[in-house]
Tab-separated table of C-alpha atoms and ligand atoms in Angstrom:
chain	number	residue	atom	x	y	z
A	1	MET	CA	-10.889	-33.860	-45.965
A	2	ALA	CA	-11.947	-30.010	-47.016
A	3	GLN	CA	-8.551	-27.734	-46.932
A	4	LEU	CA	-8.491	-25.865	-43.530
A	5	ASN	CA	-7.535	-22.302	-43.487
A	6	LEU	CA	-4.474	-21.279	-41.194
A	7	THR	CA	-6.482	-19.288	-38.828
A	8	ARG	CA	-8.645	-22.429	-38.386
A	9	LYS	CA	-5.563	-24.476	-38.297
A	10	LEU	CA	-4.373	-22.492	-35.421
A	11	GLU	CA	-7.535	-22.958	-33.192
A	12	ILE	CA	-7.423	-26.368	-33.582
A	13	LEU	CA	-3.828	-26.902	-33.048
A	14	SER	CA	-3.223	-24.134	-30.466
A	15	ASP	CA	-6.494	-25.812	-28.453
A	16	ALA	CA	-4.748	-29.158	-28.867
A	17	ALA	CA	-1.663	-28.424	-27.030
A	18	LYS	CA	-3.167	-26.303	-23.731
A	19	TYR	CA	-2.493	-30.134	-22.303
A	20	ASP	CA	0.946	-30.527	-22.380
A	21	ALA	CA	2.196	-28.175	-19.288
A	22	SER	CA	5.745	-28.667	-19.546
A	23	CYS	CA	6.424	-24.932	-21.346
A	24	ALA	CA	7.556	-22.444	-19.135
A	25	SER	CA	10.636	-20.943	-20.219
A	26	SER	CA	13.293	-19.988	-17.577
A	27	GLY	CA	17.018	-20.381	-17.985
A	28	GLY	CA	17.312	-19.500	-21.621
A	29	GLU	CA	20.539	-17.500	-23.093
A	30	ARG	CA	20.110	-15.253	-25.604
A	31	ARG	CA	21.276	-16.264	-28.448
A	32	SER	CA	23.816	-14.493	-30.329
A	33	SER	CA	23.183	-13.852	-34.005
A	34	ARG	CA	25.520	-14.014	-36.803
A	35	SER	CA	24.856	-10.622	-38.407
A	36	GLY	CA	23.945	-9.327	-35.069
A	37	ARG	CA	20.391	-8.158	-36.183
A	38	GLY	CA	18.681	-11.692	-35.410
A	39	VAL	CA	14.594	-11.450	-35.002
A	40	GLY	CA	13.533	-12.361	-31.692
A	41	ALA	CA	16.249	-11.486	-29.167
A	42	VAL	CA	14.988	-12.227	-25.293
A	43	THR	CA	17.159	-9.296	-23.854
A	44	GLY	CA	18.458	-11.380	-21.184
A	45	ARG	CA	15.381	-13.743	-19.940
A	46	SER	CA	13.606	-15.982	-22.100
A	47	GLY	CA	9.741	-16.168	-22.510
A	48	VAL	CA	6.620	-14.122	-21.407
A	49	CYS	CA	2.886	-14.969	-20.297
A	50	HIS	CA	0.486	-14.119	-22.380
A	51	ALA	CA	-1.992	-16.721	-22.357
A	52	TYR	CA	-3.721	-18.912	-20.014
A	53	THR	CA	-4.635	-22.500	-19.670
A	54	PRO	CA	-8.173	-23.082	-19.343
A	55	ASP	CA	-6.723	-24.391	-15.351
A	56	GLY	CA	-5.170	-20.928	-14.545
A	57	ARG	CA	-1.922	-21.957	-15.929
A	58	CYS	CA	0.033	-18.643	-17.447
A	59	ILE	CA	1.632	-19.681	-20.799
A	60	SER	CA	4.489	-17.544	-22.599
A	61	LEU	CA	4.866	-19.275	-26.288
A	62	LEU	CA	2.952	-19.888	-29.329
A	63	LYS	CA	2.068	-22.894	-27.970
A	64	ILE	CA	1.004	-25.534	-30.876
A	65	LEU	CA	1.287	-28.959	-32.102
A	66	LEU	CA	2.648	-29.065	-35.449
A	67	THR	CA	-0.062	-31.886	-36.545
A	68	ASN	CA	-2.923	-33.339	-34.113
A	69	PHE	CA	-3.304	-36.273	-36.083
A	70	CYS	CA	-1.419	-39.190	-34.078
A	71	VAL	CA	-0.650	-42.898	-34.698
A	72	TYR	CA	-0.604	-43.378	-31.343
A	73	ASP	CA	-3.514	-44.208	-28.921
A	74	CYS	CA	-2.751	-42.881	-25.751
A	75	ALA	CA	-5.868	-43.392	-23.620
A	76	TYR	CA	-5.560	-40.121	-21.554
A	77	CYS	CA	-4.954	-37.949	-24.859
A	78	VAL	CA	-7.793	-36.070	-26.884
A	79	ASN	CA	-5.672	-36.204	-29.944
A	80	ARG	CA	-5.319	-40.400	-29.875
A	81	ILE	CA	-6.384	-42.007	-33.307
A	82	SER	CA	-9.211	-43.543	-31.691
A	83	SER	CA	-10.325	-39.846	-30.671
A	84	ASN	CA	-12.823	-38.345	-32.294
A	85	THR	CA	-11.667	-34.827	-32.483
A	86	PRO	CA	-11.205	-31.991	-35.230
A	87	ARG	CA	-7.630	-32.690	-36.895
A	88	ALA	CA	-5.561	-30.307	-38.582
A	89	ARG	CA	-1.305	-30.203	-39.809
A	90	PHE	CA	0.516	-26.880	-40.435
A	91	SER	CA	3.417	-27.313	-42.588
A	92	VAL	CA	6.725	-25.944	-41.845
A	93	ASP	CA	6.783	-23.206	-43.228
A	94	GLU	CA	3.224	-22.032	-41.254
A	95	VAL	CA	4.921	-22.453	-38.354
A	96	VAL	CA	7.742	-20.569	-39.036
A	97	ALA	CA	5.641	-17.876	-40.780
A	98	LEU	CA	3.280	-17.858	-37.739
A	99	THR	CA	6.044	-17.772	-35.226
A	100	LEU	CA	7.431	-14.570	-36.859
A	101	ASP	CA	4.628	-12.748	-37.340
A	102	PHE	CA	3.404	-13.559	-33.738
A	103	TYR	CA	7.194	-12.123	-32.755
A	104	LYS	CA	7.055	-9.325	-35.002
A	105	ARG	CA	3.399	-8.549	-32.905
A	106	ASN	CA	4.783	-8.519	-29.666
A	107	TYR	CA	2.613	-11.491	-29.117
A	108	VAL	CA	5.319	-13.923	-28.136
A	109	GLU	CA	8.817	-14.297	-27.467
A	110	GLY	CA	9.426	-17.522	-29.028
A	111	LEU	CA	7.856	-21.278	-29.711
A	112	PHE	CA	6.575	-24.312	-27.917
A	113	LEU	CA	6.382	-27.140	-30.853
A	114	SER	CA	4.559	-30.392	-30.065
A	115	SER	CA	3.354	-32.685	-32.169
A	116	GLY	CA	1.209	-36.181	-32.371
A	117	VAL	CA	3.337	-39.071	-34.093
A	118	ILE	CA	2.836	-38.929	-37.859
A	119	GLN	CA	4.373	-42.188	-39.538
A	120	SER	CA	6.683	-42.452	-36.626
A	121	ALA	CA	8.891	-40.731	-34.249
A	122	ASP	CA	11.556	-40.080	-36.240
A	123	TYR	CA	9.936	-38.325	-39.071
A	124	THR	CA	7.782	-36.863	-36.469
A	125	GLN	CA	11.336	-35.740	-34.938
A	126	GLU	CA	12.733	-34.730	-38.163
A	127	GLN	CA	9.513	-32.292	-38.938
A	128	LEU	CA	9.885	-30.439	-35.691
A	129	ASN	CA	13.734	-30.104	-36.208
A	130	CYS	CA	13.312	-28.482	-39.884
A	131	VAL	CA	10.824	-25.617	-37.992
A	132	ALA	CA	13.707	-24.855	-35.402
A	133	LYS	CA	16.503	-25.111	-37.830
A	134	THR	CA	14.412	-22.878	-40.463
A	135	LEU	CA	13.861	-20.139	-38.160
A	136	ARG	CA	17.277	-20.124	-36.744
A	137	ASP	CA	19.361	-20.647	-40.263
A	138	GLN	CA	17.039	-19.084	-42.715
A	139	HIS	CA	15.694	-16.208	-40.247
A	140	ASP	CA	17.993	-15.753	-37.550
A	141	PHE	CA	15.408	-16.252	-35.103
A	142	ARG	CA	17.071	-15.656	-31.595
A	143	GLY	CA	13.670	-16.044	-29.581
A	144	TYR	CA	13.583	-18.956	-27.386
A	145	ILE	CA	12.235	-22.238	-28.592
A	146	HIS	CA	11.115	-25.009	-26.828
A	147	LEU	CA	10.635	-28.427	-28.826
A	148	LYS	CA	9.415	-31.503	-27.836
A	149	LEU	CA	11.865	-34.692	-28.401
A	150	ILE	CA	9.635	-37.274	-29.519
A	151	ALA	CA	10.646	-40.669	-27.642
A	152	GLY	CA	12.225	-43.397	-29.961
A	153	ALA	CA	13.488	-40.646	-32.539
A	154	SER	CA	17.255	-41.665	-33.358
A	155	PRO	CA	20.323	-40.362	-31.560
A	156	GLU	CA	21.181	-38.209	-34.720
A	157	LEU	CA	17.596	-36.187	-34.635
A	158	ALA	CA	17.726	-35.728	-30.795
A	159	GLN	CA	21.203	-34.191	-31.423
A	160	THR	CA	20.052	-31.768	-34.240
A	161	ALA	CA	16.646	-30.447	-31.413
A	162	GLY	CA	19.539	-29.720	-29.043
A	163	LEU	CA	21.540	-27.573	-31.560
A	164	TYR	CA	18.655	-25.474	-32.085
A	165	ALA	CA	16.337	-25.407	-28.985
A	166	ASP	CA	16.525	-23.724	-25.962
A	167	ARG	CA	14.790	-26.812	-24.017
A	168	LEU	CA	13.825	-29.866	-24.998
A	169	SER	CA	11.262	-31.737	-23.422
A	170	VAL	CA	10.473	-35.650	-23.601
A	171	ASN	CA	6.999	-36.386	-21.357
A	172	ILE	CA	6.982	-38.998	-18.876
A	173	GLU	CA	4.024	-38.725	-19.046
A	174	LEU	CA	2.652	-40.993	-16.065
A	175	PRO	CA	4.138	-41.856	-12.490
A	176	LYS	CA	4.092	-45.104	-12.698
A	177	ASP	CA	5.693	-47.293	-15.625
A	178	GLU	CA	2.608	-50.223	-15.238
A	179	SER	CA	0.183	-47.069	-15.778
A	180	LEU	CA	2.071	-45.792	-18.641
A	181	VAL	CA	2.364	-49.530	-20.351
A	182	ARG	CA	-1.602	-49.847	-19.609
A	183	LEU	CA	-2.570	-46.386	-21.359
A	184	ALA	CA	-0.067	-45.508	-23.723
A	185	PRO	CA	0.348	-49.041	-25.381
A	186	GLU	CA	3.106	-47.772	-28.435
A	187	LYS	CA	5.456	-45.981	-25.661
A	188	THR	CA	7.764	-47.730	-23.705
A	189	PRO	CA	9.369	-46.326	-20.100
A	190	ALA	CA	12.335	-47.638	-21.487
A	191	SER	CA	12.686	-45.476	-24.901
A	192	ILE	CA	11.410	-42.119	-22.641
A	193	ARG	CA	14.342	-42.687	-20.382
A	194	GLN	CA	16.642	-43.445	-23.258
A	195	SER	CA	15.665	-40.123	-24.860
A	196	MET	CA	16.225	-38.041	-21.818
A	197	GLY	CA	19.656	-39.403	-21.073
A	198	ARG	CA	20.864	-38.061	-24.984
A	199	VAL	CA	19.363	-35.068	-23.731
A	200	ARG	CA	21.607	-34.942	-20.783
A	201	PHE	CA	24.445	-36.338	-22.535
A	202	GLY	CA	24.116	-33.327	-25.020
A	203	ILE	CA	24.010	-31.099	-22.616
A	204	GLU	CA	26.598	-32.272	-20.447
A	205	THR	CA	29.048	-32.778	-23.521
A	206	ALA	CA	28.105	-29.002	-24.552
A	207	LYS	CA	29.256	-27.722	-20.708
A	208	ASP	CA	32.374	-29.811	-20.519
A	209	PHE	CA	33.553	-28.376	-24.030
A	210	SER	CA	32.237	-24.868	-22.954
A	211	HIS	CA	35.662	-24.096	-21.194
A	212	ARG	CA	37.540	-25.211	-24.435
A	213	LYS	CA	39.411	-22.997	-27.020
A	214	THR	CA	36.752	-24.463	-29.795
A	215	PRO	CA	33.498	-24.810	-27.024
A	216	ALA	CA	31.050	-27.674	-28.978
A	217	PRO	CA	27.797	-26.027	-30.118
A	218	LYS	CA	25.279	-24.914	-27.060
A	219	PHE	CA	22.887	-27.839	-26.883
A	220	ALA	CA	19.611	-27.179	-25.343
A	221	GLY	CA	20.952	-24.340	-23.082
A	222	ALA	CA	17.691	-24.042	-21.054
A	223	GLY	CA	18.059	-27.900	-19.868
A	224	GLN	CA	15.231	-30.528	-20.281
A	225	SER	CA	12.077	-30.449	-18.590
A	226	THR	CA	9.407	-32.988	-18.476
A	227	GLN	CA	5.772	-33.335	-17.851
A	228	MET	CA	3.787	-35.902	-15.282
A	229	ILE	CA	-0.141	-36.419	-15.600
A	230	VAL	CA	-1.716	-36.314	-12.222
A	231	GLY	CA	-4.969	-38.454	-11.598
A	232	ALA	CA	-5.216	-40.081	-14.571
A	233	ASP	CA	-3.924	-43.604	-13.003
A	234	ASP	CA	-3.886	-44.663	-9.191
A	235	ALA	CA	-0.538	-43.040	-8.317
A	236	SER	CA	-0.098	-41.622	-4.810
A	237	ASP	CA	1.658	-38.224	-4.434
A	238	ALA	CA	4.316	-40.272	-2.903
A	239	ASP	CA	4.786	-42.425	-6.548
A	240	ILE	CA	4.680	-39.094	-8.079
A	241	ILE	CA	7.305	-37.061	-5.670
A	242	GLY	CA	9.314	-39.933	-5.735
A	243	ARG	CA	9.490	-40.256	-9.654
A	244	ALA	CA	10.156	-36.439	-10.130
A	245	ASP	CA	13.065	-36.962	-7.632
A	246	SER	CA	14.359	-39.465	-9.350
A	247	LEU	CA	14.189	-38.133	-12.940
A	248	TYR	CA	15.549	-35.004	-11.305
A	249	ALA	CA	18.801	-37.461	-10.391
A	250	ALA	CA	19.306	-39.605	-13.028
A	251	TYR	CA	18.658	-36.851	-15.898
A	252	GLY	CA	19.567	-33.092	-14.221
A	253	LEU	CA	15.757	-31.961	-15.334
A	254	LYS	CA	15.217	-28.559	-14.753
A	255	ARG	CA	11.711	-28.990	-14.343
A	256	VAL	CA	8.792	-31.351	-13.490
A	257	TYR	CA	5.359	-30.401	-14.314
A	258	TYR	CA	2.686	-31.503	-13.194
A	259	SER	CA	-0.712	-31.683	-15.000
A	260	ALA	CA	-4.039	-32.461	-13.372
A	261	PHE	CA	-5.604	-34.803	-15.636
A	262	SER	CA	-8.675	-33.247	-17.520
A	263	PRO	CA	-11.622	-36.089	-18.261
A	264	ILE	CA	-10.976	-35.279	-22.279
A	265	PRO	CA	-14.198	-35.132	-25.029
A	266	ASP	CA	-14.873	-38.702	-26.070
A	267	THR	CA	-12.695	-40.216	-22.805
A	268	SER	CA	-11.760	-43.382	-22.790
A	269	SER	CA	-13.791	-45.766	-20.227
A	270	VAL	CA	-10.315	-46.760	-18.791
A	271	LEU	CA	-9.550	-43.280	-17.246
A	272	PRO	CA	-11.188	-41.640	-14.186
A	273	SER	CA	-14.475	-39.485	-15.039
A	274	THR	CA	-13.699	-36.433	-12.661
A	275	ARG	CA	-10.523	-34.397	-12.473
A	276	PRO	CA	-8.429	-34.605	-9.511
A	277	HIS	CA	-8.771	-31.699	-7.088
A	278	LEU	CA	-7.081	-28.542	-9.009
A	279	MET	CA	-5.410	-28.141	-5.141
A	280	ARG	CA	-3.406	-31.738	-5.655
A	281	GLU	CA	-1.664	-29.840	-8.387
A	282	HIS	CA	-0.363	-27.304	-6.484
A	283	ARG	CA	0.330	-29.304	-3.506
A	284	LEU	CA	2.475	-31.732	-5.826
A	285	TYR	CA	4.362	-28.422	-7.261
A	286	GLN	CA	5.002	-27.256	-3.527
A	287	ALA	CA	6.469	-30.437	-2.473
A	288	ASP	CA	8.673	-29.900	-5.953
A	289	TRP	CA	9.423	-26.484	-4.772
A	290	LEU	CA	10.769	-27.982	-1.301
A	291	MET	CA	12.542	-30.575	-2.762
A	292	ARG	CA	14.544	-28.315	-5.645
A	293	GLN	CA	14.567	-25.115	-3.369
A	294	TYR	CA	14.895	-25.960	0.251
A	295	GLY	CA	16.776	-28.844	0.746
A	296	PHE	CA	13.953	-31.159	1.420
A	297	GLY	CA	14.239	-34.841	0.956
A	298	GLN	CA	10.606	-36.495	-0.578
A	299	ALA	CA	10.534	-38.933	2.748
A	300	GLU	CA	10.376	-35.847	4.911
A	301	ILE	CA	7.777	-34.146	2.567
A	302	LEU	CA	5.661	-37.367	3.340
A	303	ASP	CA	6.303	-38.903	6.305
A	304	GLY	CA	2.946	-38.750	8.571
A	305	GLN	CA	0.821	-38.068	5.459
A	306	ASP	CA	-2.007	-40.510	4.886
A	307	GLY	CA	-1.953	-42.898	2.394
A	308	GLY	CA	0.959	-41.211	0.781
A	309	MET	CA	-1.114	-38.493	0.072
A	310	LEU	CA	0.295	-34.634	0.843
A	311	ASP	CA	-2.201	-33.023	2.741
A	312	LEU	CA	-4.971	-30.476	0.654
A	313	GLU	CA	-5.253	-28.202	2.954
A	314	LEU	CA	-1.648	-27.189	4.346
A	315	ASP	CA	0.754	-26.279	2.442
A	316	PRO	CA	3.823	-29.224	2.765
A	317	LYS	CA	5.955	-27.186	4.155
A	318	LEU	CA	3.950	-25.734	7.155
A	319	ALA	CA	2.383	-29.209	7.157
A	320	TRP	CA	6.499	-30.970	7.986
A	321	ALA	CA	6.861	-27.910	10.628
A	322	LEU	CA	3.267	-28.711	12.435
A	323	ARG	CA	4.738	-32.543	12.241
A	324	HIS	CA	7.993	-31.075	13.485
A	325	ARG	CA	7.017	-28.670	16.698
A	326	GLY	CA	10.088	-29.477	18.625
A	327	GLN	CA	12.020	-27.982	16.214
A	328	PHE	CA	10.411	-24.377	16.235
A	329	PRO	CA	10.994	-21.945	17.282
A	330	VAL	CA	13.869	-21.041	15.404
A	331	ASP	CA	15.895	-17.261	16.288
A	332	VAL	CA	16.106	-15.582	13.156
A	333	ASN	CA	19.111	-14.130	14.245
A	334	THR	CA	21.211	-16.907	14.922
A	335	ALA	CA	19.735	-19.826	13.053
A	336	ASP	CA	22.146	-20.730	9.792
A	337	LYS	CA	20.588	-20.195	6.421
A	338	GLU	CA	19.311	-24.697	6.163
A	339	ARG	CA	17.617	-23.486	9.698
A	340	LEU	CA	15.533	-20.752	8.396
A	341	LEU	CA	14.219	-22.005	5.401
A	342	ARG	CA	12.473	-24.536	6.905
A	343	ILE	CA	10.394	-21.951	8.741
A	344	PRO	CA	6.896	-21.430	7.206
A	345	GLY	CA	6.467	-18.120	5.824
A	346	LEU	CA	9.768	-17.437	5.152
A	347	GLY	CA	10.860	-18.149	1.333
A	348	VAL	CA	14.046	-18.259	-0.165
A	349	ARG	CA	14.097	-14.744	-1.108
A	350	SER	CA	13.185	-13.639	2.798
A	351	VAL	CA	16.350	-16.201	4.247
A	352	LYS	CA	18.536	-13.755	1.713
A	353	ARG	CA	17.397	-10.922	3.002
A	354	VAL	CA	17.255	-12.197	6.973
A	355	LEU	CA	20.813	-13.394	6.330
A	356	ALA	CA	21.717	-9.969	5.344
A	357	LEU	CA	19.672	-7.811	7.464
A	358	ARG	CA	21.100	-9.375	10.653
A	359	ARG	CA	24.712	-7.867	10.006
A	360	THR	CA	23.290	-4.801	10.581
A	361	HIS	CA	21.152	-5.235	13.464
A	362	ARG	CA	18.742	-7.742	15.844
A	363	ILE	CA	15.788	-8.486	13.748
A	364	THR	CA	12.581	-7.757	15.136
A	365	LEU	CA	9.006	-8.540	14.326
A	366	GLU	CA	8.178	-5.475	11.663
A	367	ASP	CA	11.339	-6.527	9.999
A	368	LEU	CA	10.275	-9.811	9.450
A	369	ARG	CA	6.546	-8.257	8.346
A	370	SER	CA	8.602	-5.515	5.933
A	371	LEU	CA	10.202	-8.587	4.304
A	372	THR	CA	7.919	-10.969	4.128
A	373	GLY	CA	4.359	-8.962	3.575
A	374	SER	CA	3.059	-11.332	6.423
A	375	ILE	CA	3.761	-12.445	9.467
A	376	LYS	CA	0.617	-14.468	9.835
A	377	THR	CA	2.332	-17.908	9.451
A	378	LEU	CA	5.630	-17.244	10.551
A	379	LYS	CA	4.928	-15.431	14.027
A	380	ALA	CA	4.308	-19.231	15.612
A	381	PHE	CA	7.948	-20.741	14.443
A	382	VAL	CA	10.293	-17.771	14.789
A	383	VAL	CA	11.844	-16.042	17.861
A	384	CYS	CA	13.536	-12.231	17.308
A	385	ALA	CA	14.494	-9.400	18.941
A	386	ASP	CA	11.129	-8.486	20.021
A	387	TRP	CA	9.094	-11.906	19.692
A	388	ARG	CA	9.163	-15.627	21.216
A	389	PRO	CA	5.453	-17.524	20.559
A	390	THR	CA	3.811	-18.437	23.663
A	391	SER	CA	1.198	-21.226	22.484
A	392	LEU	CA	3.737	-23.969	21.589
A	393	SER	CA	1.954	-26.342	23.928
A	394	ASP	CA	-1.261	-25.703	21.965
A	395	GLU	CA	-0.528	-27.752	18.660
A	396	ALA	CA	-3.992	-29.045	17.707
A	397	GLY	CA	-5.318	-25.261	18.063
A	398	LEU	CA	-2.715	-24.143	16.114
A	399	GLU	CA	-2.847	-26.456	13.252
A	400	ALA	CA	-6.748	-25.804	13.122
A	401	LYS	CA	-5.768	-22.053	12.749
A	402	PHE	CA	-3.779	-22.817	9.855
A	403	ARG	CA	-6.097	-25.726	8.252
A	404	THR	CA	-8.175	-24.147	5.729
A	405	ALA	CA	-10.399	-26.408	2.934
A	406	PRO	CA	-8.745	-25.917	-0.301
A	407	ARG	CA	-10.928	-24.327	-2.922
A	408	ARG	CA	-12.290	-26.085	-6.077
A	409	GLY	CA	-10.814	-23.241	-8.676
A	410	PRO	CA	-8.157	-22.212	-9.971
A	411	VAL	CA	-5.015	-22.011	-7.428
A	412	GLN	CA	-2.524	-19.079	-7.534
A	413	LEU	CA	0.833	-20.609	-7.026
A	414	SER	CA	2.165	-19.135	-3.804
A	415	LEU	CA	5.788	-20.532	-2.832
A	416	PHE	CA	6.217	-20.281	0.565
B	1	LIG	S1	1.880	-39.931	-28.496
B	1	LIG	FE1	0.007	-40.167	-26.878
B	1	LIG	S2	0.010	-38.614	-25.940
B	1	LIG	FE2	1.364	-37.681	-28.021
B	1	LIG	S3	-0.582	-36.925	-29.298
B	1	LIG	FE3	-0.007	-39.018	-29.423
B	1	LIG	S4	-2.223	-39.806	-28.764
B	1	LIG	FE4	-1.238	-38.479	-27.776
């Protein structure tokens, strides 16, 4: 094979990494430096957003694969062994040099590093760990590092990865175990869960010891995340949300990322030939947000939804409110926090502001307008000092007013 220059490798291996959505960086803490002058301090926030995936998601890190050679044959992946895609491989030193170079030029604040499986899960993990270890130990790099944990890598390698990375992710890939077995024959649901369990154990052990005289070293301080591909199999939104809910509970994940399946070049015939509507991915993110931030149970989000699929024309919180008109309007001057969080158009931050403001005076519609920017939606669901909605009986009309045909293009993520 002809020798590739670094630029060409970067082209191939950053392009190959774009299908992995599990790389938002949040919740990381600044690392302390041995010298006090380390490279890549993240000054209290972890990650930037300098790049966009083709479908509009913002990514914040130098996001690359160590290699897109892979001995596995996952049908949904452009890097599978049977794919006819251009291949490249970085050396450990090349990734280290690129990261430092990009960081010093202020292009990025960290690294997201994944890889195809070369030789074995253990060998691949060793290489990934080696990049992180070299950056931290030899270059005193304090920037954010998100490492992929290869399912099936040994407990020792998972432990090492957690000591050097801010975040680890093991991709669950598909919402249903039977789909994984069918579409990713070399992977097993059990080994993925085992790897996730190891990360959880490492994180909790580090936390348990953090208050002792000799605390355990930090372990994946920004937690673990995973990615689920949406639309590559027949899983419904109920299947996807149900799986996400159980993963949050079982492994204490920080985030589940949803990635709409893209028909890849040289696609396998066992996969759909078109991608799912992008609004589906967006609605799943909103439903996920409702579970994590708003106290909704998965059954509440999905009750009354056709075939276990979220309504593409209504955001799930608004859809829930329309299905439960009897619980509205809510008086913003007297309702508790949980009730306020159920009002469409009021987000977590707005609810905090409402609670603070009503200590000083009775909240008016104008207050709500200045707190939220728009009262178009919430007007139908609230009572305040100078407002009470009148059209509660016209449910069909109200719902029609809010329904909008979903756009096909990239979707701006709005969280209530
Ligand atoms: S293990 Fe599967 S998903 Fe990962 S790079 Fe290889 S073929 Fe792709």
